[in-house]
mmCIF file of C-alpha atoms in Angstrom:
data_model
loop_
_atom_site.group_PDB
_atom_site.id
_atom_site.type_symbol
_atom_site.label_atom_id
_atom_site.label_comp_id
_atom_site.label_asym_id
_atom_site.label_seq_id
_atom_site.Cartn_x
_atom_site.Cartn_y
_atom_site.Cartn_z
ATOM 1 C CA MET A 1 20.960 4.725 41.228
ATOM 2 C CA ASN A 2 17.374 3.724 41.759
ATOM 3 C CA THR A 3 16.397 2.865 45.282
ATOM 4 C CA GLY A 4 12.856 1.978 44.308
ATOM 5 C CA THR A 5 11.441 4.978 46.150
ATOM 6 C CA SER A 6 10.999 7.251 43.159
ATOM 7 C CA SER A 7 7.509 7.907 41.871
ATOM 8 C CA ALA A 8 8.337 6.171 38.593
ATOM 9 C CA GLY A 9 9.097 2.949 40.443
ATOM 10 C CA PRO A 10 11.940 0.535 39.800
ATOM 11 C CA ARG A 11 12.777 -0.245 36.202
ATOM 12 C CA HIS A 12 13.632 -3.686 35.028
ATOM 13 C CA PRO A 13 16.142 -3.592 32.116
ATOM 14 C CA ARG A 14 14.008 -5.951 29.992
ATOM 15 C CA HIS A 15 10.730 -4.124 30.703
ATOM 16 C CA PRO A 16 11.296 -0.372 30.912
ATOM 17 C CA ARG A 17 8.242 1.762 31.543
ATOM 18 C CA ARG A 18 6.670 2.955 28.359
ATOM 19 C CA LEU A 19 5.363 6.445 27.911
ATOM 20 C CA TRP A 20 1.605 6.841 28.162
ATOM 21 C CA GLN A 21 1.612 8.417 24.700
ATOM 22 C CA ILE A 22 3.080 5.260 23.173
ATOM 23 C CA GLU A 23 0.671 3.056 25.121
ATOM 24 C CA ALA A 24 -2.228 5.240 23.946
ATOM 25 C CA ALA A 25 -1.098 4.883 20.318
ATOM 26 C CA TRP A 26 -0.778 1.106 20.812
ATOM 27 C CA ALA A 27 -4.257 0.878 22.388
ATOM 28 C CA LEU A 28 -5.814 2.967 19.614
ATOM 29 C CA THR A 29 -4.108 0.759 17.024
ATOM 30 C CA LEU A 30 -5.460 -2.381 18.696
ATOM 31 C CA ALA A 31 -8.917 -0.787 18.716
ATOM 32 C CA ALA A 32 -8.580 0.126 15.013
ATOM 33 C CA VAL A 33 -7.518 -3.413 14.096
ATOM 34 C CA SER A 34 -10.400 -4.888 16.106
ATOM 35 C CA ALA A 35 -12.845 -2.476 14.495
ATOM 36 C CA GLU A 36 -11.512 -3.380 11.027
ATOM 37 C CA VAL A 37 -12.178 -7.075 11.664
ATOM 38 C CA LEU A 38 -15.604 -6.279 13.143
ATOM 39 C CA VAL A 39 -16.566 -4.189 10.103
ATOM 40 C CA TRP A 40 -15.498 -7.016 7.777
ATOM 41 C CA VAL A 41 -17.558 -9.600 9.698
ATOM 42 C CA LEU A 42 -20.607 -7.324 9.873
ATOM 43 C CA GLY A 43 -20.347 -6.468 6.181
ATOM 44 C CA VAL A 44 -20.024 -10.098 5.153
ATOM 45 C CA PHE A 45 -22.604 -11.735 7.415
ATOM 46 C CA VAL A 46 -24.873 -9.180 9.133
ATOM 47 C CA VAL A 47 -25.553 -5.868 7.395
ATOM 48 C CA ALA A 48 -28.095 -6.311 4.606
ATOM 49 C CA PRO A 49 -27.429 -6.817 1.825
ATOM 50 C CA THR A 50 -24.566 -8.898 3.149
ATOM 51 C CA GLY A 51 -21.407 -9.484 1.168
ATOM 52 C CA LEU A 52 -22.229 -13.180 1.233
ATOM 53 C CA ASP A 53 -25.673 -12.536 -0.291
ATOM 54 C CA GLU A 54 -24.301 -10.281 -3.015
ATOM 55 C CA LEU A 55 -21.452 -12.635 -3.915
ATOM 56 C CA THR A 56 -23.784 -15.642 -3.938
ATOM 57 C CA GLU A 57 -26.063 -13.806 -6.355
ATOM 58 C CA HIS A 58 -23.190 -13.077 -8.756
ATOM 59 C CA ALA A 59 -20.886 -16.092 -8.366
ATOM 60 C CA GLY A 60 -22.991 -18.828 -6.792
ATOM 61 C CA ARG A 61 -22.596 -20.251 -3.309
ATOM 62 C CA SER A 62 -19.258 -21.980 -3.998
ATOM 63 C CA GLY A 63 -17.771 -18.918 -5.691
ATOM 64 C CA ALA A 64 -18.985 -16.680 -2.872
ATOM 65 C CA ILE A 65 -17.391 -18.858 -0.224
ATOM 66 C CA THR A 66 -14.127 -18.967 -2.178
ATOM 67 C CA GLN A 67 -14.124 -15.192 -2.605
ATOM 68 C CA LEU A 68 -14.878 -14.578 1.071
ATOM 69 C CA ALA A 69 -12.150 -17.008 2.143
ATOM 70 C CA LEU A 70 -9.698 -15.105 -0.064
ATOM 71 C CA SER A 71 -10.938 -11.781 1.302
ATOM 72 C CA GLY A 72 -10.619 -13.035 4.888
ATOM 73 C CA GLY A 73 -7.098 -14.279 4.160
ATOM 74 C CA VAL A 74 -6.051 -10.930 2.726
ATOM 75 C CA LEU A 75 -7.561 -9.199 5.761
ATOM 76 C CA ALA A 76 -5.639 -11.539 8.089
ATOM 77 C CA VAL A 77 -2.340 -10.757 6.327
ATOM 78 C CA PHE A 78 -3.097 -7.026 6.376
ATOM 79 C CA VAL A 79 -3.996 -7.078 10.078
ATOM 80 C CA ALA A 80 -0.904 -9.140 10.952
ATOM 81 C CA GLY A 81 1.312 -6.649 9.114
ATOM 82 C CA TRP A 82 -0.423 -3.716 10.770
ATOM 83 C CA LEU A 83 0.102 -5.239 14.216
ATOM 84 C CA ALA A 84 3.733 -6.099 13.432
ATOM 85 C CA VAL A 85 4.467 -2.496 12.432
ATOM 86 C CA ALA A 86 2.611 -1.206 15.506
ATOM 87 C CA ALA A 87 4.712 -3.512 17.716
ATOM 88 C CA GLN A 88 7.847 -2.054 16.131
ATOM 89 C CA MET A 89 6.559 1.452 16.858
ATOM 90 C CA ARG A 90 5.945 0.422 20.454
ATOM 91 C CA ALA A 91 9.547 -0.838 20.589
ATOM 92 C CA GLY A 92 10.804 2.611 19.538
ATOM 93 C CA ARG A 93 11.439 2.156 15.809
ATOM 94 C CA GLY A 94 11.018 5.521 14.123
ATOM 95 C CA TRP A 95 10.373 3.983 10.689
ATOM 96 C CA ALA A 96 7.316 2.202 12.122
ATOM 97 C CA ARG A 97 5.953 5.517 13.399
ATOM 98 C CA VAL A 98 6.310 6.916 9.878
ATOM 99 C CA VAL A 99 4.564 3.884 8.331
ATOM 100 C CA LEU A 100 1.674 4.137 10.798
ATOM 101 C CA THR A 101 1.432 7.866 10.096
ATOM 102 C CA VAL A 102 1.198 7.317 6.339
ATOM 103 C CA VAL A 103 -1.338 4.509 6.763
ATOM 104 C CA GLY A 104 -3.425 6.521 9.239
ATOM 105 C CA ALA A 105 -3.440 9.559 6.957
ATOM 106 C CA ALA A 106 -4.301 7.425 3.918
ATOM 107 C CA PHE A 107 -7.194 5.772 5.767
ATOM 108 C CA LEU A 108 -8.526 9.168 6.777
ATOM 109 C CA LEU A 109 -8.180 10.604 3.269
ATOM 110 C CA PHE A 110 -9.920 7.610 1.700
ATOM 111 C CA ARG A 111 -12.714 7.853 4.264
ATOM 112 C CA VAL A 112 -13.221 11.579 3.647
ATOM 113 C CA ALA A 113 -13.210 11.027 -0.125
ATOM 114 C CA ASP A 114 -15.755 8.208 0.274
ATOM 115 C CA PHE A 115 -18.283 10.113 2.431
ATOM 116 C CA GLY A 116 -21.586 10.384 0.651
ATOM 117 C CA MET A 117 -20.604 8.120 -2.240
ATOM 118 C CA ASP A 118 -22.934 5.280 -1.260
ATOM 119 C CA GLY A 119 -26.246 6.688 -0.114
ATOM 120 C CA ALA A 120 -27.883 3.241 0.101
ATOM 121 C CA ASP A 121 -26.328 2.304 3.440
ATOM 122 C CA PRO A 122 -27.933 3.310 6.732
ATOM 123 C CA VAL A 123 -26.235 6.176 8.587
ATOM 124 C CA TRP A 124 -25.252 3.924 11.510
ATOM 125 C CA TRP A 125 -23.408 1.619 9.105
ATOM 126 C CA GLY A 126 -21.474 4.553 7.671
ATOM 127 C CA VAL A 127 -20.375 5.525 11.180
ATOM 128 C CA VAL A 128 -19.365 1.955 12.096
ATOM 129 C CA ASN A 129 -17.590 1.565 8.756
ATOM 130 C CA ALA A 130 -15.595 4.762 9.393
ATOM 131 C CA LEU A 131 -14.555 3.737 12.910
ATOM 132 C CA PRO A 132 -11.369 1.778 11.993
ATOM 133 C CA ASP A 133 -10.145 4.653 9.822
ATOM 134 C CA LEU A 134 -10.801 7.252 12.496
ATOM 135 C CA LEU A 135 -9.087 5.126 15.158
ATOM 136 C CA ALA A 136 -6.060 4.534 12.907
ATOM 137 C CA ALA A 137 -5.738 8.275 12.316
ATOM 138 C CA ALA A 138 -6.211 9.009 16.029
ATOM 139 C CA ALA A 139 -3.425 6.542 16.895
ATOM 140 C CA VAL A 140 -0.955 8.786 15.095
ATOM 141 C CA VAL A 141 -1.556 11.800 17.334
ATOM 142 C CA PRO A 142 0.004 10.533 20.596
ATOM 143 C CA MET A 143 3.117 9.336 18.732
ATOM 144 C CA TYR A 144 3.936 12.955 17.867
ATOM 145 C CA LEU A 145 3.305 14.586 21.225
ATOM 146 C CA PRO A 146 6.477 16.267 22.535
ATOM 147 C CA GLU A 147 7.061 13.762 25.335
ATOM 148 C CA ALA A 148 6.938 10.847 22.862
ATOM 149 C CA ARG A 149 10.008 12.129 20.979
ATOM 150 C CA ALA A 150 12.305 10.458 23.494
ATOM 151 C CA HIS A 151 10.827 7.072 22.554
ATOM 152 C CA PHE A 152 12.058 7.435 18.961
ATOM 153 C CA PRO A 153 15.780 8.265 19.098
ATOM 154 C CA ALA A 154 17.181 10.040 16.060
ATOM 155 C CA ARG A 155 19.977 8.367 14.097
ATOM 156 C CA ALA A 156 22.369 11.146 15.080
ATOM 157 C CA ARG A 157 21.732 10.521 18.755
ATOM 158 C CA ARG A 158 22.189 6.758 18.299
ATOM 159 C CA ALA A 159 25.593 7.227 16.681
ATOM 160 C CA ALA A 160 26.791 9.536 19.457
#
């Protein structure tokens, strides 16, 4: 029985309090997604030589615009899927935690393997470019803290 005087406060059945670890993972995922979109926009339109400039040189203005529209569409689908999986993790789906873990680890491994491969970019651009990968990997950590285990019930506990 909850009288509303506990330190956790009253809980509404449709909106139970989420653990701070899960909220931290969600916030880091939102930051990673935002950073991914920012990096794409900067790479296409701001950081010289821009993706638009390079594509225009190789495929002409029309081809460049078509290619960037396709690239932006793929990014939109990727980001939507990433957010959908993160929302499932936030809802307590263990499979989503596993997917985000694999994706976060893959991003980090690709970033580490890519360090130093393109020496033409300024150092600040390398740091900004790495930010989404680092945030995605960091989002995994709070999901595996001991207190977060209760948010992802095991199948055996569900059946009981």
